[in-house]
Amino acid sequence: MRVLEGLEGLRRLPPGAVLSIGNFDGMHRGHAHILSICRDLACQTGGDVAVVTFEPHPLTVLRPQQAPPRLTPAPLKQRLLADAGVDFLVVLAPEPAVLNLTAEQFWGILRDEVRPSGLVEGDSFSFGKGRGGTVDKLRQWAAGTSVRLEVVAPLRIALLDMSVVPASSSIVRWLVGHGRMRDAAIVLGRPYILEGPVVRGHQRGTGIGMPTANLDCCEQLVPADGVYAGRCIVNGRTWPAAVSIGTMPTFGANARQVEAHLVGFEGDLYGRRIALEVLDWLRDQRRFGGIDALKAKMALDVAEVLDRMDQDVARPIALVS
């Protein structure tokens, strides 16, 4: 996948490409459905598949207090888009030259300079200054041109409790924020991934025989406090992981942390960027009466992690309508 930047990058897209414009945070199954339609159209026309996205989210500039927490850091989002068959990724920065474009001006750039063969968008899509461009306006503008517009209805997915939800980034954020990692994996089509560098913590895990990798997740959405089953790939090998998210209440007041004990792993991960899949909820965080009680419970947590791995909890189970 080739990455282009800014409006000039947008203008350099090969004519005849099939475009989808959106944030694509999380790269969930709704996004995958849109991209599959893009690929089908591109096969018909012989064009490329291109995604146009903002990095970071425009709300980080326009209304920072309302900006949603990220599901996927930029490098991870790029990898997922490439895996989905995207040929070109255009990254637009939320800067005045872009944010001040009206919907009509942006459409004019697409129609007259980019000249795509197709546009594929969800039915709630909007664009341009003040979100002035809507799907209905796109239909009007595309009529009578060579641009084929496909508007995609939301993909609806059944969760483990058999409730049916639209596949959306907001749904994934809600599920992750409530620790419902198996349901989040159903909507994502893959386990939820925390990605970042391993940083030095208090090293209490090492002192009690359970060394942990402390992950700096930056602006990424962290699941609800608790202990989870997870897994991590290091040096090409997958390691089961007992993941603790919270403030380590047994040790007093602490900042919120993400710690992962990689079962059976020996080595130094400090400074390395790792990807940690958070697969399944095990239990709440709680304060123990002493180190021995904590160690005993952590041993049970590890045993439970290994049992969940045997059950293959990372495989999403879903019904799609």
PDB file of C-alpha atoms in Angstrom:
ATOM      1  CA  MET A   1       0.000   0.000   0.000  1.00  0.00           C
ATOM      2  CA  ARG A   2       1.294   3.428  -0.957  1.00  0.00           C
ATOM      3  CA  VAL A   3       0.752   6.291   1.504  1.00  0.00           C
ATOM      4  CA  LEU A   4       0.175   9.825   0.158  1.00  0.00           C
ATOM      5  CA  GLU A   5      -0.127  12.939   2.287  1.00  0.00           C
ATOM      6  CA  GLY A   6      -2.238  16.074   2.110  1.00  0.00           C
ATOM      7  CA  LEU A   7      -4.368  17.531  -0.646  1.00  0.00           C
ATOM      8  CA  GLU A   8      -1.463  17.231  -3.064  1.00  0.00           C
ATOM      9  CA  GLY A   9      -1.294  13.536  -2.271  1.00  0.00           C
ATOM     10  CA  LEU A  10      -5.026  13.285  -2.941  1.00  0.00           C
ATOM     11  CA  ARG A  11      -4.518  14.936  -6.318  1.00  0.00           C
ATOM     12  CA  ARG A  12      -1.794  12.383  -7.166  1.00  0.00           C
ATOM     13  CA  LEU A  13      -4.142   9.435  -6.912  1.00  0.00           C
ATOM     14  CA  PRO A  14      -4.352   7.530 -10.211  1.00  0.00           C
ATOM     15  CA  PRO A  15      -7.498   8.523 -12.126  1.00  0.00           C
ATOM     16  CA  GLY A  16     -10.230   5.917 -12.002  1.00  0.00           C
ATOM     17  CA  ALA A  17      -9.602   4.809  -8.419  1.00  0.00           C
ATOM     18  CA  VAL A  18     -12.466   3.661  -6.189  1.00  0.00           C
ATOM     19  CA  LEU A  19     -12.471   5.817  -3.047  1.00  0.00           C
ATOM     20  CA  SER A  20     -13.837   5.568   0.449  1.00  0.00           C
ATOM     21  CA  ILE A  21     -13.469   8.588   2.730  1.00  0.00           C
ATOM     22  CA  GLY A  22     -13.620   8.162   6.489  1.00  0.00           C
ATOM     23  CA  ASN A  23     -11.759   7.889   9.770  1.00  0.00           C
ATOM     24  CA  PHE A  24     -11.567   4.067   9.733  1.00  0.00           C
ATOM     25  CA  ASP A  25     -10.627   3.996  13.419  1.00  0.00           C
ATOM     26  CA  GLY A  26     -10.674   0.407  14.634  1.00  0.00           C
ATOM     27  CA  MET A  27     -10.948  -1.060  11.149  1.00  0.00           C
ATOM     28  CA  HIS A  28     -14.005  -3.068  12.200  1.00  0.00           C
ATOM     29  CA  ARG A  29     -16.210  -5.361  10.143  1.00  0.00           C
ATOM     30  CA  GLY A  30     -18.319  -2.472   8.890  1.00  0.00           C
ATOM     31  CA  HIS A  31     -15.171  -0.936   7.420  1.00  0.00           C
ATOM     32  CA  ALA A  32     -14.196  -4.307   5.975  1.00  0.00           C
ATOM     33  CA  HIS A  33     -17.613  -4.549   4.303  1.00  0.00           C
ATOM     34  CA  ILE A  34     -17.189  -1.122   2.696  1.00  0.00           C
ATOM     35  CA  LEU A  35     -13.713  -2.043   1.455  1.00  0.00           C
ATOM     36  CA  SER A  36     -14.956  -5.317  -0.004  1.00  0.00           C
ATOM     37  CA  ILE A  37     -17.433  -3.318  -2.114  1.00  0.00           C
ATOM     38  CA  CYS A  38     -14.576  -1.005  -3.127  1.00  0.00           C
ATOM     39  CA  ARG A  39     -12.551  -4.014  -4.272  1.00  0.00           C
ATOM     40  CA  ASP A  40     -15.489  -5.386  -6.259  1.00  0.00           C
ATOM     41  CA  LEU A  41     -15.961  -2.054  -8.033  1.00  0.00           C
ATOM     42  CA  ALA A  42     -12.228  -1.731  -8.668  1.00  0.00           C
ATOM     43  CA  CYS A  43     -12.204  -5.180 -10.266  1.00  0.00           C
ATOM     44  CA  GLN A  44     -15.000  -4.077 -12.598  1.00  0.00           C
ATOM     45  CA  THR A  45     -13.261  -0.848 -13.615  1.00  0.00           C
ATOM     46  CA  GLY A  46      -9.625  -1.908 -13.435  1.00  0.00           C
ATOM     47  CA  GLY A  47      -8.872   0.880 -10.966  1.00  0.00           C
ATOM     48  CA  ASP A  48      -7.167   1.001  -7.590  1.00  0.00           C
ATOM     49  CA  VAL A  49      -8.743   0.992  -4.131  1.00  0.00           C
ATOM     50  CA  ALA A  50      -7.998   4.161  -2.173  1.00  0.00           C
ATOM     51  CA  VAL A  51      -8.913   5.292   1.330  1.00  0.00           C
ATOM     52  CA  VAL A  52      -8.880   8.966   2.319  1.00  0.00           C
ATOM     53  CA  THR A  53      -8.627   9.572   6.051  1.00  0.00           C
ATOM     54  CA  PHE A  54      -7.717  12.230   8.608  1.00  0.00           C
ATOM     55  CA  GLU A  55      -4.766  11.789  10.933  1.00  0.00           C
ATOM     56  CA  PRO A  56      -5.412  12.617  13.697  1.00  0.00           C
ATOM     57  CA  HIS A  57      -9.184  12.937  14.056  1.00  0.00           C
ATOM     58  CA  PRO A  58     -10.409  16.464  13.123  1.00  0.00           C
ATOM     59  CA  LEU A  59     -12.027  16.860  16.543  1.00  0.00           C
ATOM     60  CA  THR A  60      -8.560  16.877  18.120  1.00  0.00           C
ATOM     61  CA  VAL A  61      -8.239  20.348  16.550  1.00  0.00           C
ATOM     62  CA  LEU A  62     -11.831  21.573  16.337  1.00  0.00           C
ATOM     63  CA  ARG A  63     -13.163  20.395  19.730  1.00  0.00           C
ATOM     64  CA  PRO A  64     -10.414  18.519  21.597  1.00  0.00           C
ATOM     65  CA  GLN A  65     -12.639  17.799  24.602  1.00  0.00           C
ATOM     66  CA  GLN A  66     -15.002  15.870  22.321  1.00  0.00           C
ATOM     67  CA  ALA A  67     -12.356  13.904  20.413  1.00  0.00           C
ATOM     68  CA  PRO A  68     -12.992  10.164  20.816  1.00  0.00           C
ATOM     69  CA  PRO A  69     -10.188   7.983  22.211  1.00  0.00           C
ATOM     70  CA  ARG A  70      -8.394   6.067  19.500  1.00  0.00           C
ATOM     71  CA  LEU A  71      -9.012   2.402  18.861  1.00  0.00           C
ATOM     72  CA  THR A  72      -6.060   1.988  16.501  1.00  0.00           C
ATOM     73  CA  PRO A  73      -2.772   3.912  16.509  1.00  0.00           C
ATOM     74  CA  ALA A  74      -1.811   5.202  13.062  1.00  0.00           C
ATOM     75  CA  PRO A  75       0.782   2.439  12.296  1.00  0.00           C
ATOM     76  CA  LEU A  76      -1.706  -0.293  13.219  1.00  0.00           C
ATOM     77  CA  LYS A  77      -4.481   1.306  11.168  1.00  0.00           C
ATOM     78  CA  GLN A  78      -2.179   1.431   8.151  1.00  0.00           C
ATOM     79  CA  ARG A  79      -1.312  -2.254   8.512  1.00  0.00           C
ATOM     80  CA  LEU A  80      -4.964  -3.235   8.802  1.00  0.00           C
ATOM     81  CA  LEU A  81      -5.908  -1.172   5.736  1.00  0.00           C
ATOM     82  CA  ALA A  82      -3.089  -2.743   3.731  1.00  0.00           C
ATOM     83  CA  ASP A  83      -4.226  -6.208   4.829  1.00  0.00           C
ATOM     84  CA  ALA A  84      -7.742  -5.307   3.626  1.00  0.00           C
ATOM     85  CA  GLY A  85      -6.454  -4.772   0.083  1.00  0.00           C
ATOM     86  CA  VAL A  86      -6.174  -0.978  -0.015  1.00  0.00           C
ATOM     87  CA  ASP A  87      -3.751   0.176  -2.726  1.00  0.00           C
ATOM     88  CA  PHE A  88      -3.460   3.858  -1.739  1.00  0.00           C
ATOM     89  CA  LEU A  89      -3.952   5.604   1.598  1.00  0.00           C
ATOM     90  CA  VAL A  90      -4.298   9.390   1.538  1.00  0.00           C
ATOM     91  CA  VAL A  91      -3.660  10.952   4.944  1.00  0.00           C
ATOM     92  CA  LEU A  92      -5.093  14.435   5.444  1.00  0.00           C
ATOM     93  CA  ALA A  93      -3.904  16.481   8.418  1.00  0.00           C
ATOM     94  CA  PRO A  94      -6.624  18.487  10.237  1.00  0.00           C
ATOM     95  CA  GLU A  95      -5.162  21.807   9.146  1.00  0.00           C
ATOM     96  CA  PRO A  96      -6.947  24.973   7.926  1.00  0.00           C
ATOM     97  CA  ALA A  97      -6.294  24.284   4.228  1.00  0.00           C
ATOM     98  CA  VAL A  98      -8.374  21.118   4.586  1.00  0.00           C
ATOM     99  CA  LEU A  99     -10.802  21.940   7.396  1.00  0.00           C
ATOM    100  CA  ASN A 100     -11.927  25.169   5.707  1.00  0.00           C
ATOM    101  CA  LEU A 101     -12.941  23.444   2.471  1.00  0.00           C
ATOM    102  CA  THR A 102     -16.684  23.456   1.991  1.00  0.00           C
ATOM    103  CA  ALA A 103     -18.352  20.254   0.876  1.00  0.00           C
ATOM    104  CA  GLU A 104     -18.806  21.755  -2.620  1.00  0.00           C
ATOM    105  CA  GLN A 105     -15.116  22.670  -2.835  1.00  0.00           C
ATOM    106  CA  PHE A 106     -14.012  19.214  -1.733  1.00  0.00           C
ATOM    107  CA  TRP A 107     -16.373  17.568  -4.202  1.00  0.00           C
ATOM    108  CA  GLY A 108     -14.961  19.819  -6.936  1.00  0.00           C
ATOM    109  CA  ILE A 109     -11.440  18.558  -6.178  1.00  0.00           C
ATOM    110  CA  LEU A 110     -12.643  14.963  -6.383  1.00  0.00           C
ATOM    111  CA  ARG A 111     -14.669  15.436  -9.565  1.00  0.00           C
ATOM    112  CA  ASP A 112     -12.261  17.635 -11.530  1.00  0.00           C
ATOM    113  CA  GLU A 113      -8.788  16.667 -10.260  1.00  0.00           C
ATOM    114  CA  VAL A 114      -8.919  13.211  -8.651  1.00  0.00           C
ATOM    115  CA  ARG A 115     -11.506  11.818 -11.085  1.00  0.00           C
ATOM    116  CA  PRO A 116     -12.434   8.593  -9.246  1.00  0.00           C
ATOM    117  CA  SER A 117     -14.543   5.959 -10.919  1.00  0.00           C
ATOM    118  CA  GLY A 118     -16.430   5.253  -7.705  1.00  0.00           C
ATOM    119  CA  LEU A 119     -17.171   6.405  -4.169  1.00  0.00           C
ATOM    120  CA  VAL A 120     -18.292   3.985  -1.454  1.00  0.00           C
ATOM    121  CA  GLU A 121     -19.625   5.429   1.814  1.00  0.00           C
ATOM    122  CA  GLY A 122     -21.845   4.569   4.755  1.00  0.00           C
ATOM    123  CA  ASP A 123     -25.306   6.084   4.885  1.00  0.00           C
ATOM    124  CA  SER A 124     -24.348   8.476   7.719  1.00  0.00           C
ATOM    125  CA  PHE A 125     -21.311   9.854   5.877  1.00  0.00           C
ATOM    126  CA  SER A 126     -20.728  13.618   5.966  1.00  0.00           C
ATOM    127  CA  PHE A 127     -17.823  15.802   4.927  1.00  0.00           C
ATOM    128  CA  GLY A 128     -16.681  19.367   4.362  1.00  0.00           C
ATOM    129  CA  LYS A 129     -16.658  22.411   6.627  1.00  0.00           C
ATOM    130  CA  GLY A 130     -19.394  22.169   9.212  1.00  0.00           C
ATOM    131  CA  ARG A 131     -20.178  18.651   7.905  1.00  0.00           C
ATOM    132  CA  GLY A 132     -22.109  20.341   5.107  1.00  0.00           C
ATOM    133  CA  GLY A 133     -21.755  17.443   2.687  1.00  0.00           C
ATOM    134  CA  THR A 134     -24.256  14.632   3.088  1.00  0.00           C
ATOM    135  CA  VAL A 135     -25.016  11.418   1.244  1.00  0.00           C
ATOM    136  CA  ASP A 136     -28.051  13.085  -0.331  1.00  0.00           C
ATOM    137  CA  LYS A 137     -25.904  15.918  -1.676  1.00  0.00           C
ATOM    138  CA  LEU A 138     -23.371  13.393  -2.975  1.00  0.00           C
ATOM    139  CA  ARG A 139     -26.160  11.633  -4.847  1.00  0.00           C
ATOM    140  CA  GLN A 140     -27.173  14.921  -6.462  1.00  0.00           C
ATOM    141  CA  TRP A 141     -23.620  15.876  -7.371  1.00  0.00           C
ATOM    142  CA  ALA A 142     -22.621  12.442  -8.677  1.00  0.00           C
ATOM    143  CA  ALA A 143     -25.722  12.168 -10.875  1.00  0.00           C
ATOM    144  CA  GLY A 144     -24.786  12.830 -14.484  1.00  0.00           C
ATOM    145  CA  THR A 145     -21.045  12.327 -13.848  1.00  0.00           C
ATOM    146  CA  SER A 146     -18.872   9.288 -14.388  1.00  0.00           C
ATOM    147  CA  VAL A 147     -18.533   8.780 -10.618  1.00  0.00           C
ATOM    148  CA  ARG A 148     -20.488   5.778  -9.372  1.00  0.00           C
ATOM    149  CA  LEU A 149     -21.721   6.305  -5.808  1.00  0.00           C
ATOM    150  CA  GLU A 150     -22.464   3.302  -3.597  1.00  0.00           C
ATOM    151  CA  VAL A 151     -24.130   3.992  -0.246  1.00  0.00           C
ATOM    152  CA  VAL A 152     -23.757   1.097   2.180  1.00  0.00           C
ATOM    153  CA  ALA A 153     -26.258   0.328   4.938  1.00  0.00           C
ATOM    154  CA  PRO A 154     -24.792  -0.450   8.376  1.00  0.00           C
ATOM    155  CA  LEU A 155     -23.635  -4.013   8.899  1.00  0.00           C
ATOM    156  CA  ARG A 156     -25.571  -5.502  11.814  1.00  0.00           C
ATOM    157  CA  ILE A 157     -23.932  -8.063  14.057  1.00  0.00           C
ATOM    158  CA  ALA A 158     -25.195 -10.278  16.883  1.00  0.00           C
ATOM    159  CA  LEU A 159     -23.219 -10.188  20.120  1.00  0.00           C
ATOM    160  CA  LEU A 160     -22.836 -13.064  22.572  1.00  0.00           C
ATOM    161  CA  ASP A 161     -26.018 -12.060  24.410  1.00  0.00           C
ATOM    162  CA  MET A 162     -27.801 -12.168  21.033  1.00  0.00           C
ATOM    163  CA  SER A 163     -28.399  -8.412  20.971  1.00  0.00           C
ATOM    164  CA  VAL A 164     -27.922  -7.050  17.453  1.00  0.00           C
ATOM    165  CA  VAL A 165     -25.847  -3.897  16.961  1.00  0.00           C
ATOM    166  CA  PRO A 166     -24.491  -1.947  13.988  1.00  0.00           C
ATOM    167  CA  ALA A 167     -20.770  -2.406  13.414  1.00  0.00           C
ATOM    168  CA  SER A 168     -19.353   0.986  14.320  1.00  0.00           C
ATOM    169  CA  SER A 169     -16.374   2.522  16.073  1.00  0.00           C
ATOM    170  CA  SER A 170     -18.648   3.961  18.778  1.00  0.00           C
ATOM    171  CA  ILE A 171     -20.033   0.490  19.551  1.00  0.00           C
ATOM    172  CA  VAL A 172     -16.493  -0.899  19.807  1.00  0.00           C
ATOM    173  CA  ARG A 173     -15.510   1.927  22.161  1.00  0.00           C
ATOM    174  CA  TRP A 174     -18.482   1.167  24.400  1.00  0.00           C
ATOM    175  CA  LEU A 175     -17.716  -2.550  24.497  1.00  0.00           C
ATOM    176  CA  VAL A 176     -14.008  -2.035  25.200  1.00  0.00           C
ATOM    177  CA  GLY A 177     -14.787   0.582  27.836  1.00  0.00           C
ATOM    178  CA  HIS A 178     -16.977  -1.971  29.618  1.00  0.00           C
ATOM    179  CA  GLY A 179     -14.459  -4.823  29.380  1.00  0.00           C
ATOM    180  CA  ARG A 180     -16.555  -6.829  26.908  1.00  0.00           C
ATOM    181  CA  MET A 181     -13.575  -7.976  24.873  1.00  0.00           C
ATOM    182  CA  ARG A 182     -15.140 -11.007  23.222  1.00  0.00           C
ATOM    183  CA  ASP A 183     -18.014  -8.867  21.971  1.00  0.00           C
ATOM    184  CA  ALA A 184     -15.539  -6.218  20.818  1.00  0.00           C
ATOM    185  CA  ALA A 185     -13.698  -8.921  18.860  1.00  0.00           C
ATOM    186  CA  ILE A 186     -16.972  -9.923  17.208  1.00  0.00           C
ATOM    187  CA  VAL A 187     -17.547  -6.388  15.920  1.00  0.00           C
ATOM    188  CA  LEU A 188     -13.887  -5.892  14.986  1.00  0.00           C
ATOM    189  CA  GLY A 189     -13.514  -9.291  13.339  1.00  0.00           C
ATOM    190  CA  ARG A 190     -10.305  -9.738  15.360  1.00  0.00           C
ATOM    191  CA  PRO A 191      -9.145  -9.275  18.952  1.00  0.00           C
ATOM    192  CA  TYR A 192      -8.718  -5.762  20.290  1.00  0.00           C
ATOM    193  CA  ILE A 193      -5.055  -4.728  20.173  1.00  0.00           C
ATOM    194  CA  LEU A 194      -3.186  -2.408  22.511  1.00  0.00           C
ATOM    195  CA  GLU A 195       0.053  -1.264  20.921  1.00  0.00           C
ATOM    196  CA  GLY A 196       2.938   0.761  22.275  1.00  0.00           C
ATOM    197  CA  PRO A 197       6.415   0.728  23.803  1.00  0.00           C
ATOM    198  CA  VAL A 198       7.292  -1.231  26.934  1.00  0.00           C
ATOM    199  CA  VAL A 199       8.303   1.208  29.686  1.00  0.00           C
ATOM    200  CA  ARG A 200       9.779   0.740  33.133  1.00  0.00           C
ATOM    201  CA  GLY A 201       7.281   0.426  35.961  1.00  0.00           C
ATOM    202  CA  HIS A 202       7.701  -0.257  39.664  1.00  0.00           C
ATOM    203  CA  GLN A 203       9.121  -3.748  38.912  1.00  0.00           C
ATOM    204  CA  ARG A 204       6.955  -5.239  41.651  1.00  0.00           C
ATOM    205  CA  GLY A 205       6.021  -8.135  39.376  1.00  0.00           C
ATOM    206  CA  THR A 206       9.653  -9.165  39.070  1.00  0.00           C
ATOM    207  CA  GLY A 207      10.015  -9.030  42.835  1.00  0.00           C
ATOM    208  CA  ILE A 208       7.194 -11.531  43.372  1.00  0.00           C
ATOM    209  CA  GLY A 209       8.167 -13.861  40.524  1.00  0.00           C
ATOM    210  CA  MET A 210       5.618 -12.552  37.989  1.00  0.00           C
ATOM    211  CA  PRO A 211       7.536 -10.103  35.759  1.00  0.00           C
ATOM    212  CA  THR A 212       5.313  -7.854  33.670  1.00  0.00           C
ATOM    213  CA  ALA A 213       5.687  -5.707  30.573  1.00  0.00           C
ATOM    214  CA  ASN A 214       4.285  -2.243  31.277  1.00  0.00           C
ATOM    215  CA  LEU A 215       2.734  -0.888  28.091  1.00  0.00           C
ATOM    216  CA  ASP A 216       2.498   2.815  27.261  1.00  0.00           C
ATOM    217  CA  CYS A 217      -0.708   3.010  25.222  1.00  0.00           C
ATOM    218  CA  CYS A 218      -0.548   6.794  24.723  1.00  0.00           C
ATOM    219  CA  GLU A 219      -3.897   8.103  23.475  1.00  0.00           C
ATOM    220  CA  GLN A 220      -5.378   4.669  22.736  1.00  0.00           C
ATOM    221  CA  LEU A 221      -8.569   3.526  24.469  1.00  0.00           C
ATOM    222  CA  VAL A 222      -7.698   1.152  27.330  1.00  0.00           C
ATOM    223  CA  PRO A 223     -10.280  -1.444  28.432  1.00  0.00           C
ATOM    224  CA  ALA A 224     -12.070  -1.190  31.757  1.00  0.00           C
ATOM    225  CA  ASP A 225     -10.041  -1.938  34.872  1.00  0.00           C
ATOM    226  CA  GLY A 226      -9.685  -5.647  35.481  1.00  0.00           C
ATOM    227  CA  VAL A 227      -7.646  -8.752  34.765  1.00  0.00           C
ATOM    228  CA  TYR A 228      -7.856 -10.236  31.271  1.00  0.00           C
ATOM    229  CA  ALA A 229      -6.639 -13.148  29.219  1.00  0.00           C
ATOM    230  CA  GLY A 230      -4.439 -11.948  26.376  1.00  0.00           C
ATOM    231  CA  ARG A 231      -1.628 -12.873  24.085  1.00  0.00           C
ATOM    232  CA  CYS A 232       1.434 -11.206  22.639  1.00  0.00           C
ATOM    233  CA  ILE A 233       3.718 -12.034  19.720  1.00  0.00           C
ATOM    234  CA  VAL A 234       7.423 -11.599  20.462  1.00  0.00           C
ATOM    235  CA  ASN A 235      10.171 -12.767  18.102  1.00  0.00           C
ATOM    236  CA  GLY A 236       7.639 -14.594  15.947  1.00  0.00           C
ATOM    237  CA  ARG A 237       6.231 -16.633  18.842  1.00  0.00           C
ATOM    238  CA  THR A 238       2.845 -16.188  20.504  1.00  0.00           C
ATOM    239  CA  TRP A 239       2.856 -15.972  24.293  1.00  0.00           C
ATOM    240  CA  PRO A 240      -0.241 -16.272  26.473  1.00  0.00           C
ATOM    241  CA  ALA A 241      -0.545 -13.209  28.700  1.00  0.00           C
ATOM    242  CA  ALA A 242      -2.255 -12.352  31.974  1.00  0.00           C
ATOM    243  CA  VAL A 243      -3.139  -8.680  31.534  1.00  0.00           C
ATOM    244  CA  SER A 244      -3.782  -6.389  34.496  1.00  0.00           C
ATOM    245  CA  ILE A 245      -5.347  -2.969  33.899  1.00  0.00           C
ATOM    246  CA  GLY A 246      -5.799  -0.605  36.806  1.00  0.00           C
ATOM    247  CA  THR A 247      -4.095   1.093  39.734  1.00  0.00           C
ATOM    248  CA  MET A 248      -2.579  -1.928  41.554  1.00  0.00           C
ATOM    249  CA  PRO A 249      -4.729  -1.355  44.694  1.00  0.00           C
ATOM    250  CA  THR A 250      -2.768  -3.865  46.788  1.00  0.00           C
ATOM    251  CA  PHE A 251       0.220  -1.493  46.631  1.00  0.00           C
ATOM    252  CA  GLY A 252      -1.651   1.694  47.537  1.00  0.00           C
ATOM    253  CA  ALA A 253      -2.409   4.667  45.287  1.00  0.00           C
ATOM    254  CA  ASN A 254      -0.899   4.366  41.806  1.00  0.00           C
ATOM    255  CA  ALA A 255      -1.441   5.727  38.341  1.00  0.00           C
ATOM    256  CA  ARG A 256      -3.503   3.562  35.999  1.00  0.00           C
ATOM    257  CA  GLN A 257      -1.316   1.046  34.176  1.00  0.00           C
ATOM    258  CA  VAL A 258      -1.453  -1.736  31.610  1.00  0.00           C
ATOM    259  CA  GLU A 259       0.726  -4.677  32.669  1.00  0.00           C
ATOM    260  CA  ALA A 260       1.104  -8.006  30.885  1.00  0.00           C
ATOM    261  CA  HIS A 261       2.734 -11.130  32.304  1.00  0.00           C
ATOM    262  CA  LEU A 262       3.832 -13.197  29.289  1.00  0.00           C
ATOM    263  CA  VAL A 263       3.555 -16.770  30.483  1.00  0.00           C
ATOM    264  CA  GLY A 264       6.865 -18.589  30.000  1.00  0.00           C
ATOM    265  CA  PHE A 265       8.667 -15.643  28.401  1.00  0.00           C
ATOM    266  CA  GLU A 266      12.178 -14.755  29.513  1.00  0.00           C
ATOM    267  CA  GLY A 267      13.903 -11.678  28.178  1.00  0.00           C
ATOM    268  CA  ASP A 268      14.099  -7.894  28.194  1.00  0.00           C
ATOM    269  CA  LEU A 269      11.326  -6.012  26.397  1.00  0.00           C
ATOM    270  CA  TYR A 270      12.118  -2.488  27.618  1.00  0.00           C
ATOM    271  CA  GLY A 271      11.875   0.034  24.791  1.00  0.00           C
ATOM    272  CA  ARG A 272      10.377  -2.435  22.328  1.00  0.00           C
ATOM    273  CA  ARG A 273       7.028  -1.691  20.699  1.00  0.00           C
ATOM    274  CA  ILE A 274       4.693  -4.626  21.184  1.00  0.00           C
ATOM    275  CA  ALA A 275       1.136  -5.497  20.211  1.00  0.00           C
ATOM    276  CA  LEU A 276      -0.966  -6.973  22.983  1.00  0.00           C
ATOM    277  CA  GLU A 277      -4.273  -8.649  22.170  1.00  0.00           C
ATOM    278  CA  VAL A 278      -6.784  -8.324  25.009  1.00  0.00           C
ATOM    279  CA  LEU A 279      -9.041 -11.338  24.570  1.00  0.00           C
ATOM    280  CA  ASP A 280     -11.315 -12.060  27.506  1.00  0.00           C
ATOM    281  CA  TRP A 281     -12.357 -10.686  30.896  1.00  0.00           C
ATOM    282  CA  LEU A 282     -11.237 -12.736  33.915  1.00  0.00           C
ATOM    283  CA  ARG A 283     -12.039 -10.716  37.045  1.00  0.00           C
ATOM    284  CA  ASP A 284     -12.230  -7.304  38.693  1.00  0.00           C
ATOM    285  CA  GLN A 285      -9.216  -5.510  40.098  1.00  0.00           C
ATOM    286  CA  ARG A 286      -9.203  -5.741  43.883  1.00  0.00           C
ATOM    287  CA  ARG A 287      -7.060  -5.106  46.917  1.00  0.00           C
ATOM    288  CA  PHE A 288      -5.493  -8.167  48.585  1.00  0.00           C
ATOM    289  CA  GLY A 289      -4.496  -8.437  52.223  1.00  0.00           C
ATOM    290  CA  GLY A 290      -0.853  -9.137  51.422  1.00  0.00           C
ATOM    291  CA  ILE A 291       1.691 -10.234  48.839  1.00  0.00           C
ATOM    292  CA  ASP A 292       1.127 -13.958  49.428  1.00  0.00           C
ATOM    293  CA  ALA A 293      -2.597 -13.658  48.743  1.00  0.00           C
ATOM    294  CA  LEU A 294      -1.874 -11.641  45.601  1.00  0.00           C
ATOM    295  CA  LYS A 295       0.682 -14.198  44.356  1.00  0.00           C
ATOM    296  CA  ALA A 296      -1.769 -17.052  44.912  1.00  0.00           C
ATOM    297  CA  LYS A 297      -4.487 -15.256  42.946  1.00  0.00           C
ATOM    298  CA  MET A 298      -2.068 -14.353  40.147  1.00  0.00           C
ATOM    299  CA  ALA A 299      -1.117 -18.035  39.831  1.00  0.00           C
ATOM    300  CA  LEU A 300      -4.810 -18.847  39.449  1.00  0.00           C
ATOM    301  CA  ASP A 301      -5.120 -16.053  36.868  1.00  0.00           C
ATOM    302  CA  VAL A 302      -2.296 -17.582  34.809  1.00  0.00           C
ATOM    303  CA  ALA A 303      -3.949 -21.003  34.966  1.00  0.00           C
ATOM    304  CA  GLU A 304      -7.213 -19.445  33.813  1.00  0.00           C
ATOM    305  CA  VAL A 305      -5.431 -17.676  30.940  1.00  0.00           C
ATOM    306  CA  LEU A 306      -3.988 -20.977  29.730  1.00  0.00           C
ATOM    307  CA  ASP A 307      -7.424 -22.584  30.005  1.00  0.00           C
ATOM    308  CA  ARG A 308      -8.992 -19.780  27.952  1.00  0.00           C
ATOM    309  CA  MET A 309      -6.279 -20.223  25.323  1.00  0.00           C
ATOM    310  CA  ASP A 310      -7.242 -23.890  25.076  1.00  0.00           C
ATOM    311  CA  GLN A 311     -10.830 -22.748  24.499  1.00  0.00           C
ATOM    312  CA  ASP A 312      -9.620 -20.444  21.690  1.00  0.00           C
ATOM    313  CA  VAL A 313     -11.386 -17.385  23.111  1.00  0.00           C
ATOM    314  CA  ALA A 314      -9.783 -15.223  20.410  1.00  0.00           C
ATOM    315  CA  ARG A 315     -12.010 -16.673  17.718  1.00  0.00           C
ATOM    316  CA  PRO A 316     -14.988 -14.329  17.228  1.00  0.00           C
ATOM    317  CA  ILE A 317     -18.423 -15.967  17.126  1.00  0.00           C
ATOM    318  CA  ALA A 318     -20.948 -13.826  15.294  1.00  0.00           C
ATOM    319  CA  LEU A 319     -24.171 -13.750  13.349  1.00  0.00           C
ATOM    320  CA  VAL A 320     -24.347 -11.125  10.623  1.00  0.00           C
ATOM    321  CA  SER A 321     -27.574  -9.928   9.045  1.00  0.00           C
TER     322      SER A 321
END
